[in-house]
Every structure is written in structure tokens, then in C-alpha cells.
PDB file of C-alpha atoms in Angstrom:
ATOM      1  CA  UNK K1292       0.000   0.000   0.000  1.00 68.00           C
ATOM      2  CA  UNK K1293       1.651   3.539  -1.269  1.00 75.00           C
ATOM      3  CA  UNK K1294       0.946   6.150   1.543  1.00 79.00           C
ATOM      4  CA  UNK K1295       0.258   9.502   0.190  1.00 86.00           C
ATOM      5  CA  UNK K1296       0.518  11.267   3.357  1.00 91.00           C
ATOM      6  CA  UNK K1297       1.950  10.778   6.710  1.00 90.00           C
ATOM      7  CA  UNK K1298       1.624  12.703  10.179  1.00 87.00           C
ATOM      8  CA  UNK K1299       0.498  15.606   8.498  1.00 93.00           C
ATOM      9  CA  UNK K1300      -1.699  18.199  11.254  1.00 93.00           C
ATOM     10  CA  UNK K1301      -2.323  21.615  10.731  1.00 94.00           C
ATOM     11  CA  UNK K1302      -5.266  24.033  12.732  1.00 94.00           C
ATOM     12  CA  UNK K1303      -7.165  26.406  10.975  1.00 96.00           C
ATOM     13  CA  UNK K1304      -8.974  29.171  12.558  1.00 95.00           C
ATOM     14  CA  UNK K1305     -12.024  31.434  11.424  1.00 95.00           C
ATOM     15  CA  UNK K1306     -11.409  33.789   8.614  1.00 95.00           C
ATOM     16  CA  UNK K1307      -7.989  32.239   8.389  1.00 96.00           C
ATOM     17  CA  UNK K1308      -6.513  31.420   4.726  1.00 96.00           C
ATOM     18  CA  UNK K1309      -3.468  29.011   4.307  1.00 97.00           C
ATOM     19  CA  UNK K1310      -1.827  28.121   1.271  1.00 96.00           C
ATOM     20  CA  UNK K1311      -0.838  24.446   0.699  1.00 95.00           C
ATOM     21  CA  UNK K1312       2.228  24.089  -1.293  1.00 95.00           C
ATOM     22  CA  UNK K1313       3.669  20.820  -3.060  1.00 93.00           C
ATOM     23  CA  UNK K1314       4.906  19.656  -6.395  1.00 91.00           C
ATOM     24  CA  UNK K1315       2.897  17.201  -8.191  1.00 88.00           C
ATOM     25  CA  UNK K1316       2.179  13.824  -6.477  1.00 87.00           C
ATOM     26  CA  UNK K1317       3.128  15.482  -2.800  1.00 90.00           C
ATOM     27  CA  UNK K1318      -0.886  14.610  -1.512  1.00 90.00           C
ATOM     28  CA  UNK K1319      -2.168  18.359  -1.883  1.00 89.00           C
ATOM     29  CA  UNK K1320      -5.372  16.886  -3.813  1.00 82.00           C
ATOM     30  CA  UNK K1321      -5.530  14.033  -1.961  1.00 88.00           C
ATOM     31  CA  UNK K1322      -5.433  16.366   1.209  1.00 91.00           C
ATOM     32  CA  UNK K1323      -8.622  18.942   0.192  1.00 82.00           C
ATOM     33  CA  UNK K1324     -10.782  15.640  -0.621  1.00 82.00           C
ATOM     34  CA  UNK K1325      -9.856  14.180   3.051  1.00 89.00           C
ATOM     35  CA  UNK K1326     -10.738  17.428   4.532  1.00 90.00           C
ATOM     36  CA  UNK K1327     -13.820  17.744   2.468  1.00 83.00           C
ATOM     37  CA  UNK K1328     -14.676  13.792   3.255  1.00 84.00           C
ATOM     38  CA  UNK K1329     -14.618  12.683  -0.223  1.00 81.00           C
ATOM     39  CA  UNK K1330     -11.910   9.966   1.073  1.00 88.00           C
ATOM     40  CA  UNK K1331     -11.575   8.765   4.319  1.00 91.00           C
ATOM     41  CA  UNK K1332      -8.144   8.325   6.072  1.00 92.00           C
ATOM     42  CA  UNK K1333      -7.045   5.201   6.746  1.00 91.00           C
ATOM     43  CA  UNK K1334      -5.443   6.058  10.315  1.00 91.00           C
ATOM     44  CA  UNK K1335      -5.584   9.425  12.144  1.00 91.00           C
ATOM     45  CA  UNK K1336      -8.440  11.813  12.428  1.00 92.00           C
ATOM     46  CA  UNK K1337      -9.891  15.205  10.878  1.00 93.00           C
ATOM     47  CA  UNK K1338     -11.844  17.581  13.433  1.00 93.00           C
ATOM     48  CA  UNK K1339     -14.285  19.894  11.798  1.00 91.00           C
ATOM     49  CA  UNK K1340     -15.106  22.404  13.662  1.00 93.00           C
ATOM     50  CA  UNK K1341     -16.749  24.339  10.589  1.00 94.00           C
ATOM     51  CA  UNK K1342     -19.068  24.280   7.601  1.00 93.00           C
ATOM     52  CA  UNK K1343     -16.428  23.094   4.475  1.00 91.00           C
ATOM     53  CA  UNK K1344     -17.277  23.061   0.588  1.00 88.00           C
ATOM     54  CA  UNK K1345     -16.784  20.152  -1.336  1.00 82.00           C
ATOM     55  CA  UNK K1346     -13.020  20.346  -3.121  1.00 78.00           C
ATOM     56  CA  UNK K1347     -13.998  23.658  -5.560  1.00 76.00           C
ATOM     57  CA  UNK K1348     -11.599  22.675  -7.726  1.00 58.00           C
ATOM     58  CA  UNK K1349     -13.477  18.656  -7.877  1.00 59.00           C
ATOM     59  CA  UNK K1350     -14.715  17.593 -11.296  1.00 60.00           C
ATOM     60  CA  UNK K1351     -16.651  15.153  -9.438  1.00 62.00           C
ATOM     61  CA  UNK K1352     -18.665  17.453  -7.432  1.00 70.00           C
ATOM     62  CA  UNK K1353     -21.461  17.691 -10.134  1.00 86.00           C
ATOM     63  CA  UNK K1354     -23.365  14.341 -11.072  1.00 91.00           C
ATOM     64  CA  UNK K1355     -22.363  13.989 -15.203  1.00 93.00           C
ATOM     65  CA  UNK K1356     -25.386  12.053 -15.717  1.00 95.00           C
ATOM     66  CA  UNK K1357     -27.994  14.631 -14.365  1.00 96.00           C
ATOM     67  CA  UNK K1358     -28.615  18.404 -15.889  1.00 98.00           C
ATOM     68  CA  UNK K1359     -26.891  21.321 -14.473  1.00 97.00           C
ATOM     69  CA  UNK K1360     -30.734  21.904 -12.927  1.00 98.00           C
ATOM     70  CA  UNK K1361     -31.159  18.702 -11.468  1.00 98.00           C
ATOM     71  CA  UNK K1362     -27.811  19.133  -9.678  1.00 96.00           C
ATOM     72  CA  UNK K1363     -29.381  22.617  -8.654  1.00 97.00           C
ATOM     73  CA  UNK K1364     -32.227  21.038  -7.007  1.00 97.00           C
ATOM     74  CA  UNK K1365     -29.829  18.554  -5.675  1.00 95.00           C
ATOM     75  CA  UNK K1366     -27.085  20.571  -4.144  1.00 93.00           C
ATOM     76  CA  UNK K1367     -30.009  22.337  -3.056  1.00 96.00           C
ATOM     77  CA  UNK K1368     -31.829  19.681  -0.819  1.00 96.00           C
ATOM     78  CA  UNK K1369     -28.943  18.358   0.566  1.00 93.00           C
ATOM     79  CA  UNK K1370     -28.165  21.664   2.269  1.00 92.00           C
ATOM     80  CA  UNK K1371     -31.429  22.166   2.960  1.00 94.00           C
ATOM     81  CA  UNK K1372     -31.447  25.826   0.626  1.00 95.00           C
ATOM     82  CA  UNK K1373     -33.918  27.210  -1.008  1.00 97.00           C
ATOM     83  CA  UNK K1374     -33.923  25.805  -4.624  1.00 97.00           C
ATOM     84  CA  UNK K1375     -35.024  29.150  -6.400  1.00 97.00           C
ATOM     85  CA  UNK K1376     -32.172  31.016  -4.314  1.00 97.00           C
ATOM     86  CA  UNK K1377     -29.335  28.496  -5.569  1.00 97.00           C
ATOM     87  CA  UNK K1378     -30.533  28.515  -9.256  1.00 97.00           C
ATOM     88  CA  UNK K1379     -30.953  32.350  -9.427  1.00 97.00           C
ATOM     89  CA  UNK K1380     -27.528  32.386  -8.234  1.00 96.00           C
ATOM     90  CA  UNK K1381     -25.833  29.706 -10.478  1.00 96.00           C
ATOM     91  CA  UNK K1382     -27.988  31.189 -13.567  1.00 97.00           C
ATOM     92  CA  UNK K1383     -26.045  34.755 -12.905  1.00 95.00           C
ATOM     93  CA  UNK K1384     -22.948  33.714 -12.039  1.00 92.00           C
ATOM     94  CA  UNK K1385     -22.035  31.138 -14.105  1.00 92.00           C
ATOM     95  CA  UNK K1386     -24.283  32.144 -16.950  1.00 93.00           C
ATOM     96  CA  UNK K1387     -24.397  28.609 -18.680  1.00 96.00           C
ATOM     97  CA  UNK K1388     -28.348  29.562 -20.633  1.00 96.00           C
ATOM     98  CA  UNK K1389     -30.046  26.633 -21.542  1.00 97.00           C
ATOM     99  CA  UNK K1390     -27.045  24.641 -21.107  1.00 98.00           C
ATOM    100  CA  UNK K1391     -28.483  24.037 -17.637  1.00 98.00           C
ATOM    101  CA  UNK K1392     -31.470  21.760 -18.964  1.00 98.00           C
ATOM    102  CA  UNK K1393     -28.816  19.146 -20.593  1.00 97.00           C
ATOM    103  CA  UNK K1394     -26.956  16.801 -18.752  1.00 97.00           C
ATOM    104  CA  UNK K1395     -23.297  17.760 -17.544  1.00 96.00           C
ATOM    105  CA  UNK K1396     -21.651  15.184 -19.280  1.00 95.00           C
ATOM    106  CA  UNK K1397     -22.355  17.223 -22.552  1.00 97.00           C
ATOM    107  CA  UNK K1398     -20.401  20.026 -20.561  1.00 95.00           C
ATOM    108  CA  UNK K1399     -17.045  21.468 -21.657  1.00 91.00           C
ATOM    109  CA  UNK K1400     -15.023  20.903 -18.730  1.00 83.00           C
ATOM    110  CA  UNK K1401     -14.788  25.347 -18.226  1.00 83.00           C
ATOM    111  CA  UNK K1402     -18.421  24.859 -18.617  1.00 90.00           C
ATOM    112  CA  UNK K1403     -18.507  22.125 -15.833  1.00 89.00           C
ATOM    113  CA  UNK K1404     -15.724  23.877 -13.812  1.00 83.00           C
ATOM    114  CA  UNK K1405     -17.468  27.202 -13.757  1.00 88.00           C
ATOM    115  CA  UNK K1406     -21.229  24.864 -12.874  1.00 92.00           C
ATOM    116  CA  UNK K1407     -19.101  23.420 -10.072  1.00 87.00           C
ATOM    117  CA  UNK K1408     -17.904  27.050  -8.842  1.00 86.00           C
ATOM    118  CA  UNK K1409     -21.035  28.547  -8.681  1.00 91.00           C
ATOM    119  CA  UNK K1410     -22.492  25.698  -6.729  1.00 91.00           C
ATOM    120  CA  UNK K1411     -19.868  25.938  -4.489  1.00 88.00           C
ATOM    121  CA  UNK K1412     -20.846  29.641  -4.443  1.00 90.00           C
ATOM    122  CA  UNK K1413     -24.211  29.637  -4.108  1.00 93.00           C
ATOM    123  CA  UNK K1414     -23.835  27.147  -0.770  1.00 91.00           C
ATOM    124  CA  UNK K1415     -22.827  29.538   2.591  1.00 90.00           C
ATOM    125  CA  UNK K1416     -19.570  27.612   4.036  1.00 93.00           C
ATOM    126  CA  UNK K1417     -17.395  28.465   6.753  1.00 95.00           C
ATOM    127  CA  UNK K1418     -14.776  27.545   4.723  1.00 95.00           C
ATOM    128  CA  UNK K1419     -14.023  27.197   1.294  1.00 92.00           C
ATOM    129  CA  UNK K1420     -11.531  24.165   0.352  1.00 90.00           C
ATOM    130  CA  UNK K1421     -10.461  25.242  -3.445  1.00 86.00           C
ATOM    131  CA  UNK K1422      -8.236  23.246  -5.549  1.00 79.00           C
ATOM    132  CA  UNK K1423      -6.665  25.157  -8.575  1.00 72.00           C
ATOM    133  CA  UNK K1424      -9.590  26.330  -9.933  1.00 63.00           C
ATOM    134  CA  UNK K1425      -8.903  30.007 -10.033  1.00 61.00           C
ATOM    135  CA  UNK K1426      -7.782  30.021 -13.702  1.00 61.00           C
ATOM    136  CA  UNK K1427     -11.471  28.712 -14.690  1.00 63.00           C
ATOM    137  CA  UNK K1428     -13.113  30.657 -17.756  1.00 66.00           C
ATOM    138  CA  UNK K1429     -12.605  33.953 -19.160  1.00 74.00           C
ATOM    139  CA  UNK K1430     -11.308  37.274 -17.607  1.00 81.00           C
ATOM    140  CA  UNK K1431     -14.662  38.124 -17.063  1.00 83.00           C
ATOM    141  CA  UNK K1432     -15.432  35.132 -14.791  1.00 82.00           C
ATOM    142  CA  UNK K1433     -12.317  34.847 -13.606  1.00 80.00           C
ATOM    143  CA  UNK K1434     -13.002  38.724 -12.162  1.00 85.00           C
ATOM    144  CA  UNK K1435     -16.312  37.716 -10.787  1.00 86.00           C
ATOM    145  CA  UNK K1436     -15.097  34.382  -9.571  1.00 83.00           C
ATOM    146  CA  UNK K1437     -12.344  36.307  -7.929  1.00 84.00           C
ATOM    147  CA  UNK K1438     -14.593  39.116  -6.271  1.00 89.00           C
ATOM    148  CA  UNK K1439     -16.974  36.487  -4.857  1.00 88.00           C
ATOM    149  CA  UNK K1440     -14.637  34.138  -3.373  1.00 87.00           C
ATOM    150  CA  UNK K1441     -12.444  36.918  -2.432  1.00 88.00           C
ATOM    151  CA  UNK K1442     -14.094  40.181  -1.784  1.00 91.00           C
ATOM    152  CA  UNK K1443     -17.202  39.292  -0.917  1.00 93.00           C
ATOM    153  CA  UNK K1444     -16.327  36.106   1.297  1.00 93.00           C
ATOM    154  CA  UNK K1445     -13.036  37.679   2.626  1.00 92.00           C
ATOM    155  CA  UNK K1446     -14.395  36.801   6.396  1.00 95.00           C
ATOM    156  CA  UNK K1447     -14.343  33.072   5.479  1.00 95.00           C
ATOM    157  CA  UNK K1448     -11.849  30.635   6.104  1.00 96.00           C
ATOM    158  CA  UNK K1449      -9.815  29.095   3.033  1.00 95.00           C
ATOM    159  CA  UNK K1450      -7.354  25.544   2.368  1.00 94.00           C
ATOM    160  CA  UNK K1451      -6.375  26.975  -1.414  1.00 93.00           C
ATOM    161  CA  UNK K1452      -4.026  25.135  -3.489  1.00 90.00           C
ATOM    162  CA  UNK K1453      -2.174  27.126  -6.175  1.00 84.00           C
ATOM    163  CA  UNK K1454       1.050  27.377  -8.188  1.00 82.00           C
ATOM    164  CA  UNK K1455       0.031  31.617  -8.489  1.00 85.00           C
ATOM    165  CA  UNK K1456       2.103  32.539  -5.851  1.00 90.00           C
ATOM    166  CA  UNK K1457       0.944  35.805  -6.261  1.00 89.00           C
ATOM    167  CA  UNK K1458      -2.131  34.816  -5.070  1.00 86.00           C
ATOM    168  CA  UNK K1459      -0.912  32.873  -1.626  1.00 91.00           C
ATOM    169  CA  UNK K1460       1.017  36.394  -1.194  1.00 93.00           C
ATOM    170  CA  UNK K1461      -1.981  38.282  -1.375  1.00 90.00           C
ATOM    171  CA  UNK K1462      -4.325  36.431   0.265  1.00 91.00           C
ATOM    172  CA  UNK K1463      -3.144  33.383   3.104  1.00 94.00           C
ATOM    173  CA  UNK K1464      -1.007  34.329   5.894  1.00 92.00           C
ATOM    174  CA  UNK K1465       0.622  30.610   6.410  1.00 96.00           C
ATOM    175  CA  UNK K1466       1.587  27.854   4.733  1.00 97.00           C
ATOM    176  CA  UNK K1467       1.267  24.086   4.506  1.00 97.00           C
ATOM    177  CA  UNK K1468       4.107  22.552   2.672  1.00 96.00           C
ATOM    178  CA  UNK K1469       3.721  18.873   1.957  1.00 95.00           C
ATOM    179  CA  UNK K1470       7.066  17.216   0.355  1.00 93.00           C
ATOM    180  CA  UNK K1471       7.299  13.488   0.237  1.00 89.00           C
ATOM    181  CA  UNK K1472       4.355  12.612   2.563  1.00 88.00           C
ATOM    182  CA  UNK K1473       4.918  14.931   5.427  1.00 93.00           C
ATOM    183  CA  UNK K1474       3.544  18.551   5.968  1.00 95.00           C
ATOM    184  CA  UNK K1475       5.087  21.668   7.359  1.00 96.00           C
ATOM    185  CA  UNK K1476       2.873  24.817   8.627  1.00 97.00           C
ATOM    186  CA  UNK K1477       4.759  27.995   7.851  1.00 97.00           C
ATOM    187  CA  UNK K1478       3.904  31.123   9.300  1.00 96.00           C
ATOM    188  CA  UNK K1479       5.563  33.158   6.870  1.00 96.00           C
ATOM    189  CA  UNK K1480       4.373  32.222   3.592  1.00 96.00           C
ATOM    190  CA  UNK K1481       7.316  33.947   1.815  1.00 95.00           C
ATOM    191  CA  UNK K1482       9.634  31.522   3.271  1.00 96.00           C
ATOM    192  CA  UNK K1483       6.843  28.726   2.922  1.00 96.00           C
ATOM    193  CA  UNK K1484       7.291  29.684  -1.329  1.00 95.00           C
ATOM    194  CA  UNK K1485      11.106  29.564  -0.597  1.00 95.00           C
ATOM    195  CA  UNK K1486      11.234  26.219   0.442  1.00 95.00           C
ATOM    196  CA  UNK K1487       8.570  25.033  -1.916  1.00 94.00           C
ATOM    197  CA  UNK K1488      10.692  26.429  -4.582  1.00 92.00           C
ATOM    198  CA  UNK K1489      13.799  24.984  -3.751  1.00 92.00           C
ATOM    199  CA  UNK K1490      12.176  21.280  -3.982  1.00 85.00           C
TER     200      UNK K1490
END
């Protein structure tokens, strides 16, 4: 059995963002989807103390078979939301039409990318796990995508995986840095980007 990740604990605090930093095949992935209970470890424990999104950045969050409505109405149920408030939502931001009323799997992947993202969105989390999807869609959505996660959600916490470092700089005050299995929290995410560079 290959271990992905080993010993790795971290505490994240309300309104906090921290940047996890790895190269490819370090666990970062595999890391949002145990925090967002996709997987389940195989020792050790998580401890939610807050609402979490589903990984943003998760091509499996929507259901391929069903339309982009029916995965309104379910997304909707399941967190117990009005299903008129999450569809007006979704309908403005992602601004997918009448692609909505075919099934996902007909979907570009931007088109099911930016579906996922306004779900994610349109759902009021504590904290928002997001895995490299910042560089989904145009400029335009990317802007709006950017101001709503951002801006307009700046008192939530975030677990955001990037290679932008720009964006770790400007918006997570610590890092995670996961290099063969293990995980470091860094406190000073210039030095965090340092090290992860240097791998």
C-alpha cells in the first residue's frame, strides 16, 4: 500500500486562509478531498469544527449524468437551501443559458468547472476548500469568480491550493508545505514559497 501522506496536522482558525504548497504527487489533492470527506483516512483523524465546501476545484462534485438543474435542485436539498435562491444564483454567475437543462456530461469541462464554482458559491460555508480552480473561464469570470470568493467572502476561512504565488502572497497568511508525505505549517508564507521552490 503507497501512503500519500503521513503525520500531516495543521489548525485552521475562522477567517484564516493558508496556502498548501507541493509539487505534483506530494498529496495536496488528496489532502482537500480528506478534509472535504470525499476519502476517508485510513489512520488518524480530521476535526471539523466548521461548515467546508466540497473540493472547488473537484470535477466530481457535479453528477455527469444529471442536468446542471437537477444538480441545482440537488445541491439544493442536501443543504437544505432554497432551490429558487441556488438557481438564481448559479444562472447569474455562471451564466451557462439553456445549457443548464442538458446533462453535464455534454459540458465542456470550463463549462462544468465554472457549474461546479457557482455551486460551491451559491452554498454559505465556513470555509471554502479550493483546488486550482482560479484560472477557470474567461477574464470576465475569472473577475467575478475572484470578487466572490475573495471580496465578498473575505471573512471566510480558506485551504487553497495554487502554483500563483501571487495569489498565496496576497491572500493566506501561512503555509502548509507537503514534500514526500509529510507537511510543514509555515507562518511566513514567503519563506513557505522559498522552500517550496527549492524542492
Amino acid at each position: 500500500m503507497h501512503r500519500v501522506l503521513s503525520d500531516v496536522s495543521f489548525e485552521l482558525a475562522r477567517g484564516e486562509k493558508i496556502a498548501v504548497l507541493g509539487r505534483n504527487g506530494a498529496g495536496k489533492s488528496t489532502l482537500v478531498r480528506l478534509l472535504g470527506g470525499v476519502e476517508l483516512p485510513t489512520s488518524g483523524t480530521i476535526e471539523r469544527t466548521m461548515s467546508l465546501s466540497w473540493p472547488v476545484g473537484l470535477g466530481g462534485a457535479v453528477l455527469p449524468q444529471l442536468t446542471g438543474n437537477d444538480n441545482i435542485r440537488f445541491v439544493a436539498r442536501i443543504y437544505g437551501k432554497p432551490i429558487r435562491e441556488i438557481r438564481d444564483f448559479v444562472e447569474d454567475f455562471a451564466q451557462l443559458g439553456h445549457f443548464l437543462s442538458e446533462p453535464v456530461k455534454t459540458y465542456s469541462s470550463g463549462m462544468t468547472a465554472r457549474l461546479n464554482f457557482a455551486l460551491s458559491l451559491a452554498v454559505d460555508f465556513d470555509c471554502y476548500l479550493i483546488d486550482e480552480i482560479l484560472a477557470v473561464g474567461d477574464q470576465r469570470f475569472q473577475r467575478r469568480s475572484h470578487e466572490e470568493l475573495f471580496e465578498k467572502r473575505s471573512d471566510r476561512s480558506m485551504i487553497l491550493i495554487s502554483h500563483i504565488s501571487e495569489i498565496l502572497r496576497d491572500y493566506c497568511s501561512r503555509a502548509l508545505v507537503l514534500y514526500r508525505g509529510r507537511g510543514k505549517v509555515f507562518d511566513n508564507i514567503d519563506l513557505a514559497l522559498e522552500i517550496y521552490n527549492s524542492f
